[in-house]
Amino acid sequence: MTEGSLATLYHKYELRDSQVSEFTRQILNGLKYLHDQKVVHRDIKCANILVHASGSVKLADFGLAKATEMNAARTSIGSAFWMAPEVVNPKVRSSQSDRSYGLEVDIWSLGCTVLEMLTCQRPYPKLDIPQALYRIGRGKLPPVPQSLSSNARDFILKCLQKYPEDRPSAEELLGHPFVSKPPTTGFASPLFNDK
């Protein structure tokens, strides 16, 4: 993957809404495949998504991935700023009596990742890890700028629902206008605009 990670990319280039939309569609296809296999990635973020100059992206770093059918996911692992509320605070796992969490954690992290691509900074950018974890555990969203397109904001906010049962699945998100409509600008080379 010639361009490195999405984190490297957004520090080097200004990503257009249409590019983020295309990357998000590909990430969702990867998540849908994983989730269809009942596997949760548990560490979705720009640093774990690799990019080729052609514009294709691949999920990477499966070190924390877990087959949910085999063992319940209960441990608070992942990258702090992208963790879902139910990972940080078991009380948010209201619908599950065994206090495990599921595939929905990847959807929260995806919302944080789309936000990261569009703002060129991690979620909760002004907080340190303990402050961010406190807010996440209470279901407080990272700042989602009003300056983002309405489709991008709506997509992010659908992913960032406090309770896991309120989040759409990867398959449902593939029908969202942010990723389902064709980009309004070309996606061909040169792919990226220098900052």
Short mmCIF file of C-alpha atoms in Angstrom, two decimals:
data_model
loop_
_atom_site.label_atom_id
_atom_site.label_comp_id
_atom_site.label_asym_id
_atom_site.label_seq_id
_atom_site.Cartn_x
_atom_site.Cartn_y
_atom_site.Cartn_z
CA MET A 1 0.00 0.00 0.00
CA THR A 2 2.05 2.84 -1.43
CA GLU A 3 0.63 5.80 0.51
CA GLY A 4 0.96 4.36 4.02
CA SER A 5 -1.93 4.79 6.44
CA LEU A 6 -4.85 7.20 6.24
CA ALA A 7 -3.30 8.99 9.25
CA THR A 8 -0.11 9.62 7.27
CA LEU A 9 -2.17 10.63 4.25
CA TYR A 10 -4.31 13.30 5.92
CA HIS A 11 -1.20 14.93 7.40
CA LYS A 12 0.29 15.15 3.91
CA TYR A 13 -2.75 15.88 1.72
CA GLU A 14 -6.06 17.66 2.04
CA LEU A 15 -8.75 15.01 1.67
CA ARG A 16 -11.87 16.03 -0.21
CA ASP A 17 -15.34 14.99 0.95
CA SER A 18 -15.65 12.74 -2.11
CA GLN A 19 -12.39 10.96 -1.23
CA VAL A 20 -13.44 10.42 2.37
CA SER A 21 -16.76 9.10 1.09
CA GLU A 22 -14.98 6.60 -1.18
CA PHE A 23 -12.58 5.51 1.58
CA THR A 24 -15.52 5.10 3.97
CA ARG A 25 -17.43 2.95 1.46
CA GLN A 26 -14.42 0.64 1.16
CA ILE A 27 -13.93 0.48 4.93
CA LEU A 28 -17.62 -0.37 5.33
CA ASN A 29 -17.31 -3.19 2.80
CA GLY A 30 -14.41 -4.57 4.85
CA LEU A 31 -16.36 -4.23 8.09
CA LYS A 32 -19.43 -5.85 6.56
CA TYR A 33 -17.29 -8.85 5.56
CA LEU A 34 -15.75 -9.09 9.06
CA HIS A 35 -19.10 -8.66 10.78
CA ASP A 36 -20.73 -11.27 8.53
CA GLN A 37 -18.04 -13.64 9.88
CA LYS A 38 -18.92 -12.46 13.44
CA VAL A 39 -15.48 -10.88 13.87
CA VAL A 40 -15.06 -7.51 15.58
CA HIS A 41 -11.91 -5.54 14.65
CA ARG A 42 -11.83 -3.43 17.86
CA ASP A 43 -9.23 -0.92 16.62
CA ILE A 44 -10.67 0.97 13.63
CA LYS A 45 -8.82 4.28 13.16
CA CYS A 46 -6.93 6.02 10.35
CA ALA A 47 -3.57 4.62 11.51
CA ASN A 48 -4.92 1.08 10.91
CA ILE A 49 -6.20 1.67 7.38
CA LEU A 50 -3.66 1.42 4.58
CA VAL A 51 -3.97 3.35 1.30
CA HIS A 52 -2.75 2.66 -2.23
CA ALA A 53 -2.12 5.52 -4.69
CA SER A 54 -5.02 4.14 -6.77
CA GLY A 55 -7.38 5.11 -3.94
CA SER A 56 -8.00 1.62 -2.59
CA VAL A 57 -7.87 1.11 1.18
CA LYS A 58 -7.39 -1.99 3.31
CA LEU A 59 -8.09 -2.63 6.97
CA ALA A 60 -4.91 -3.56 8.85
CA ASP A 61 -3.73 -4.44 12.38
CA PHE A 62 -5.97 -7.31 13.35
CA GLY A 63 -4.08 -7.84 16.61
CA LEU A 64 -7.17 -6.98 18.68
CA ALA A 65 -9.74 -8.64 16.40
CA LYS A 66 -12.00 -11.19 18.08
CA ALA A 67 -14.49 -13.78 16.91
CA THR A 68 -17.59 -12.82 18.89
CA GLU A 69 -19.22 -16.22 18.46
CA MET A 70 -16.36 -18.00 20.23
CA ASN A 71 -15.77 -15.71 23.22
CA ALA A 72 -17.57 -12.71 24.60
CA ALA A 73 -15.67 -9.45 24.17
CA ARG A 74 -15.41 -7.80 27.58
CA THR A 75 -11.97 -6.25 27.90
CA SER A 76 -11.35 -2.53 27.49
CA ILE A 77 -8.85 -2.67 24.68
CA GLY A 78 -8.36 -0.58 21.58
CA SER A 79 -7.17 2.96 20.96
CA ALA A 80 -8.57 5.25 23.64
CA PHE A 81 -9.89 8.13 21.53
CA TRP A 82 -11.76 5.78 19.16
CA MET A 83 -13.26 3.42 21.79
CA ALA A 84 -17.02 3.02 21.98
CA PRO A 85 -18.83 3.90 25.23
CA GLU A 86 -19.64 0.25 26.00
CA VAL A 87 -15.95 -0.68 25.83
CA VAL A 88 -15.07 2.00 28.40
CA ASN A 89 -18.15 1.64 30.60
CA PRO A 90 -19.88 -1.76 30.92
CA LYS A 91 -23.06 -0.03 32.18
CA VAL A 92 -23.68 1.23 28.64
CA ARG A 93 -24.09 -2.40 27.52
CA SER A 94 -27.70 -2.23 28.69
CA SER A 95 -29.23 -4.74 26.30
CA GLN A 96 -26.78 -7.54 27.03
CA SER A 97 -27.04 -9.32 30.36
CA ASP A 98 -23.54 -10.80 30.21
CA ARG A 99 -21.95 -7.33 29.90
CA SER A 100 -20.08 -8.22 26.71
CA TYR A 101 -19.98 -5.94 23.69
CA GLY A 102 -20.29 -6.72 20.02
CA LEU A 103 -19.79 -5.66 16.44
CA GLU A 104 -21.30 -2.23 17.13
CA VAL A 105 -18.02 -1.02 18.67
CA ASP A 106 -16.54 -0.94 15.16
CA ILE A 107 -19.36 1.34 14.00
CA TRP A 108 -18.61 3.90 16.75
CA SER A 109 -14.91 3.74 15.83
CA LEU A 110 -15.79 4.18 12.16
CA GLY A 111 -17.69 7.37 13.00
CA CYS A 112 -14.61 8.62 14.84
CA THR A 113 -12.43 7.63 11.87
CA VAL A 114 -14.58 9.51 9.34
CA LEU A 115 -14.46 12.52 11.67
CA GLU A 116 -10.68 12.12 11.87
CA MET A 117 -10.31 12.07 8.06
CA LEU A 118 -12.49 15.17 7.62
CA THR A 119 -10.94 17.25 10.42
CA CYS A 120 -7.34 15.98 10.13
CA GLN A 121 -7.16 15.35 13.87
CA ARG A 122 -8.06 12.61 16.30
CA PRO A 123 -11.44 12.62 18.05
CA TYR A 124 -11.55 14.60 21.32
CA PRO A 125 -8.52 16.62 20.12
CA LYS A 126 -8.25 18.91 23.17
CA LEU A 127 -8.47 16.17 25.80
CA ASP A 128 -5.87 13.83 27.26
CA ILE A 129 -6.60 10.09 27.49
CA PRO A 130 -8.22 10.04 30.97
CA GLN A 131 -10.43 13.04 30.10
CA ALA A 132 -11.45 11.47 26.80
CA LEU A 133 -12.22 8.08 28.39
CA TYR A 134 -14.36 9.78 31.03
CA ARG A 135 -16.39 11.56 28.34
CA ILE A 136 -16.63 8.45 26.15
CA GLY A 137 -17.78 6.32 29.09
CA ARG A 138 -20.61 8.80 29.67
CA GLY A 139 -21.57 8.66 25.96
CA LYS A 140 -20.41 12.21 25.23
CA LEU A 141 -19.62 12.70 21.54
CA PRO A 142 -16.42 14.21 20.18
CA PRO A 143 -16.94 17.64 18.59
CA VAL A 144 -18.51 17.26 15.12
CA PRO A 145 -17.99 20.59 13.28
CA GLN A 146 -21.00 22.28 11.69
CA SER A 147 -18.72 23.06 8.73
CA LEU A 148 -18.84 19.43 7.53
CA SER A 149 -21.28 18.56 4.77
CA SER A 150 -24.76 17.61 5.98
CA ASN A 151 -24.35 14.04 4.67
CA ALA A 152 -20.97 13.63 6.41
CA ARG A 153 -22.35 15.02 9.71
CA ASP A 154 -25.41 12.78 9.53
CA PHE A 155 -23.25 9.70 8.79
CA ILE A 156 -20.92 10.44 11.72
CA LEU A 157 -23.78 11.12 14.13
CA LYS A 158 -25.54 7.89 13.15
CA CYS A 159 -22.35 5.98 14.03
CA LEU A 160 -21.82 7.88 17.29
CA GLN A 161 -24.94 6.73 19.11
CA LYS A 162 -24.32 6.16 22.83
CA TYR A 163 -26.13 2.82 22.97
CA PRO A 164 -24.88 0.07 20.65
CA GLU A 165 -28.38 -1.07 19.71
CA ASP A 166 -29.06 2.41 18.27
CA ARG A 167 -26.17 2.23 15.80
CA PRO A 168 -26.78 1.00 12.24
CA SER A 169 -24.92 -2.03 10.94
CA ALA A 170 -22.16 -1.77 8.33
CA GLU A 171 -24.62 -3.11 5.76
CA GLU A 172 -27.20 -0.44 6.64
CA LEU A 173 -24.57 2.30 6.49
CA LEU A 174 -23.64 1.26 2.94
CA GLY A 175 -27.03 2.71 1.94
CA HIS A 176 -26.36 6.08 3.57
CA PRO A 177 -26.18 9.03 1.11
CA PHE A 178 -22.65 9.91 2.29
CA VAL A 179 -21.30 6.67 0.81
CA SER A 180 -24.01 5.50 -1.60
CA LYS A 181 -24.13 8.41 -4.01
CA PRO A 182 -21.33 8.78 -6.56
CA PRO A 183 -18.73 11.46 -5.79
CA THR A 184 -19.45 14.85 -7.35
CA THR A 185 -15.79 15.36 -8.24
CA GLY A 186 -13.37 13.03 -9.97
CA PHE A 187 -11.44 10.45 -8.02
CA ALA A 188 -8.70 9.92 -10.59
CA SER A 189 -5.06 11.02 -10.36
CA PRO A 190 -3.82 13.29 -9.09
CA LEU A 191 -5.68 11.74 -6.16
CA PHE A 192 -4.61 14.14 -3.48
CA ASN A 193 -4.15 17.90 -3.08
CA ASP A 194 -1.02 18.98 -1.23
CA LYS A 195 -1.62 20.94 1.96
#
